[in-house]
């Protein structure tokens, strides 16, 4: 009975393992406002929503990070999106990024599906991270859709 319990616990630990990586997303050097919601403030603090913004492009950047020792050690764990934001927003003459979304995928199944090795601290885990969002700018007062909303 004792061997059965040890085999059951050991088998569970062996089969479930722990693979992955720790990733921190930053944008400390971004020259543009970034919002995870559909609204954004300008430098004066005024709030702009979807009705006062026009989408001029899409932000897309991604990275894959490896983690070791059950994700405790992830080299290059900080994913700074500043350069991607600055380049992509400037390319379409935008002013901000709204609806920023961060997602992970199962693109590292090659490493993560070796469940027999995942319990080993030296076996790498892998996390592909994708950051997307809408690049926007303020609508101009001459915009036809803005004129339609003005009071008569």
PDB file of N, CA and C in Angstrom, residues 13-14 16-22 66-74 115-127:
ATOM      1  N   UNK A  13       3.241  13.971  -9.881  1.00  0.00           N
ATOM      2  CA  UNK A  13       4.251  15.022  -9.988  1.00  0.00           C
ATOM      3  C   UNK A  13       5.004  14.876 -11.307  1.00  0.00           C
ATOM      4  N   UNK A  14       5.361  13.663 -11.642  1.00  0.00           N
ATOM      5  CA  UNK A  14       6.123  13.394 -12.859  1.00  0.00           C
ATOM      6  C   UNK A  14       5.310  13.760 -14.101  1.00  0.00           C
ATOM      7  N   UNK A  16       2.589  15.843 -14.374  1.00  0.00           N
ATOM      8  CA  UNK A  16       2.071  17.209 -14.506  1.00  0.00           C
ATOM      9  C   UNK A  16       3.175  18.221 -14.736  1.00  0.00           C
ATOM     10  N   UNK A  17       4.297  18.094 -14.076  1.00  0.00           N
ATOM     11  CA  UNK A  17       5.426  18.985 -14.292  1.00  0.00           C
ATOM     12  C   UNK A  17       5.062  20.454 -14.226  1.00  0.00           C
ATOM     13  N   UNK A  18       6.013  21.286 -14.605  1.00  0.00           N
ATOM     14  CA  UNK A  18       5.789  22.719 -14.597  1.00  0.00           C
ATOM     15  C   UNK A  18       6.693  23.347 -15.642  1.00  0.00           C
ATOM     16  N   UNK A  19       6.129  23.776 -16.733  1.00  0.00           N
ATOM     17  CA  UNK A  19       6.913  24.423 -17.780  1.00  0.00           C
ATOM     18  C   UNK A  19       6.284  25.779 -18.068  1.00  0.00           C
ATOM     19  N   UNK A  20       7.095  26.718 -18.449  1.00  0.00           N
ATOM     20  CA  UNK A  20       6.606  28.053 -18.766  1.00  0.00           C
ATOM     21  C   UNK A  20       7.711  29.057 -18.580  1.00  0.00           C
ATOM     22  N   UNK A  21       7.336  30.314 -18.496  1.00  0.00           N
ATOM     23  CA  UNK A  21       8.305  31.386 -18.303  1.00  0.00           C
ATOM     24  C   UNK A  21       7.584  32.582 -17.705  1.00  0.00           C
ATOM     25  N   UNK A  22       8.352  33.445 -17.068  1.00  0.00           N
ATOM     26  CA  UNK A  22       7.829  34.680 -16.491  1.00  0.00           C
ATOM     27  C   UNK A  22       8.119  35.803 -17.485  1.00  0.00           C
ATOM     28  N   UNK A  66      11.958  31.924 -22.891  1.00  0.00           N
ATOM     29  CA  UNK A  66      12.214  30.615 -22.290  1.00  0.00           C
ATOM     30  C   UNK A  66      12.398  30.774 -20.787  1.00  0.00           C
ATOM     31  N   UNK A  67      11.929  29.806 -20.042  1.00  0.00           N
ATOM     32  CA  UNK A  67      12.088  29.817 -18.593  1.00  0.00           C
ATOM     33  C   UNK A  67      12.712  28.518 -18.117  1.00  0.00           C
ATOM     34  N   UNK A  68      13.493  28.616 -17.066  1.00  0.00           N
ATOM     35  CA  UNK A  68      14.155  27.452 -16.484  1.00  0.00           C
ATOM     36  C   UNK A  68      13.857  27.409 -14.986  1.00  0.00           C
ATOM     37  N   UNK A  69      14.111  26.302 -14.366  1.00  0.00           N
ATOM     38  CA  UNK A  69      13.906  26.083 -12.936  1.00  0.00           C
ATOM     39  C   UNK A  69      12.466  26.466 -12.571  1.00  0.00           C
ATOM     40  N   UNK A  70      11.538  25.818 -13.247  1.00  0.00           N
ATOM     41  CA  UNK A  70      10.108  26.026 -13.010  1.00  0.00           C
ATOM     42  C   UNK A  70       9.714  27.492 -13.144  1.00  0.00           C
ATOM     43  N   UNK A  71      10.229  28.155 -14.153  1.00  0.00           N
ATOM     44  CA  UNK A  71       9.927  29.558 -14.487  1.00  0.00           C
ATOM     45  C   UNK A  71      10.560  30.565 -13.541  1.00  0.00           C
ATOM     46  N   UNK A  72      11.339  30.128 -12.575  1.00  0.00           N
ATOM     47  CA  UNK A  72      11.965  31.066 -11.641  1.00  0.00           C
ATOM     48  C   UNK A  72      13.068  31.868 -12.324  1.00  0.00           C
ATOM     49  N   UNK A  73      13.705  31.290 -13.340  1.00  0.00           N
ATOM     50  CA  UNK A  73      14.766  31.976 -14.051  1.00  0.00           C
ATOM     51  C   UNK A  73      14.359  32.090 -15.522  1.00  0.00           C
ATOM     52  N   UNK A  74      14.052  33.310 -15.937  1.00  0.00           N
ATOM     53  CA  UNK A  74      13.694  33.578 -17.326  1.00  0.00           C
ATOM     54  C   UNK A  74      14.625  34.652 -17.864  1.00  0.00           C
ATOM     55  N   UNK A 115       5.977  16.083 -21.395  1.00  0.00           N
ATOM     56  CA  UNK A 115       5.560  16.096 -20.000  1.00  0.00           C
ATOM     57  C   UNK A 115       6.447  15.207 -19.129  1.00  0.00           C
ATOM     58  N   UNK A 116       7.138  14.277 -19.715  1.00  0.00           N
ATOM     59  CA  UNK A 116       8.020  13.423 -18.931  1.00  0.00           C
ATOM     60  C   UNK A 116       9.258  14.178 -18.453  1.00  0.00           C
ATOM     61  N   UNK A 117       9.596  15.275 -19.133  1.00  0.00           N
ATOM     62  CA  UNK A 117      10.774  16.048 -18.753  1.00  0.00           C
ATOM     63  C   UNK A 117      10.418  17.343 -18.020  1.00  0.00           C
ATOM     64  N   UNK A 118       9.166  17.758 -18.058  1.00  0.00           N
ATOM     65  CA  UNK A 118       8.769  19.045 -17.464  1.00  0.00           C
ATOM     66  C   UNK A 118       9.051  19.132 -15.970  1.00  0.00           C
ATOM     67  N   UNK A 119       9.153  18.022 -15.294  1.00  0.00           N
ATOM     68  CA  UNK A 119       9.423  18.079 -13.854  1.00  0.00           C
ATOM     69  C   UNK A 119      10.897  18.371 -13.575  1.00  0.00           C
ATOM     70  N   UNK A 120      11.765  18.262 -14.575  1.00  0.00           N
ATOM     71  CA  UNK A 120      13.188  18.554 -14.389  1.00  0.00           C
ATOM     72  C   UNK A 120      13.412  20.062 -14.407  1.00  0.00           C
ATOM     73  N   UNK A 121      14.094  20.610 -13.422  1.00  0.00           N
ATOM     74  CA  UNK A 121      14.295  22.060 -13.384  1.00  0.00           C
ATOM     75  C   UNK A 121      15.132  22.593 -14.540  1.00  0.00           C
ATOM     76  N   UNK A 122      15.942  21.741 -15.158  1.00  0.00           N
ATOM     77  CA  UNK A 122      16.765  22.213 -16.275  1.00  0.00           C
ATOM     78  C   UNK A 122      16.015  22.199 -17.606  1.00  0.00           C
ATOM     79  N   UNK A 123      14.842  21.575 -17.657  1.00  0.00           N
ATOM     80  CA  UNK A 123      14.076  21.524 -18.904  1.00  0.00           C
ATOM     81  C   UNK A 123      13.412  22.885 -19.130  1.00  0.00           C
ATOM     82  N   UNK A 124      13.638  23.494 -20.282  1.00  0.00           N
ATOM     83  CA  UNK A 124      13.086  24.838 -20.512  1.00  0.00           C
ATOM     84  C   UNK A 124      11.584  24.812 -20.762  1.00  0.00           C
ATOM     85  N   UNK A 125      10.946  25.841 -20.254  1.00  0.00           N
ATOM     86  CA  UNK A 125       9.557  26.099 -20.597  1.00  0.00           C
ATOM     87  C   UNK A 125       9.548  27.261 -21.579  1.00  0.00           C
ATOM     88  N   UNK A 126       8.468  27.441 -22.277  1.00  0.00           N
ATOM     89  CA  UNK A 126       8.438  28.429 -23.345  1.00  0.00           C
ATOM     90  C   UNK A 126       7.086  29.138 -23.350  1.00  0.00           C
ATOM     91  N   UNK A 127       7.115  30.473 -23.521  1.00  0.00           N
ATOM     92  CA  UNK A 127       5.875  31.246 -23.586  1.00  0.00           C
ATOM     93  C   UNK A 127       5.965  32.261 -24.733  1.00  0.00           C
TER      94      UNK A 127
END
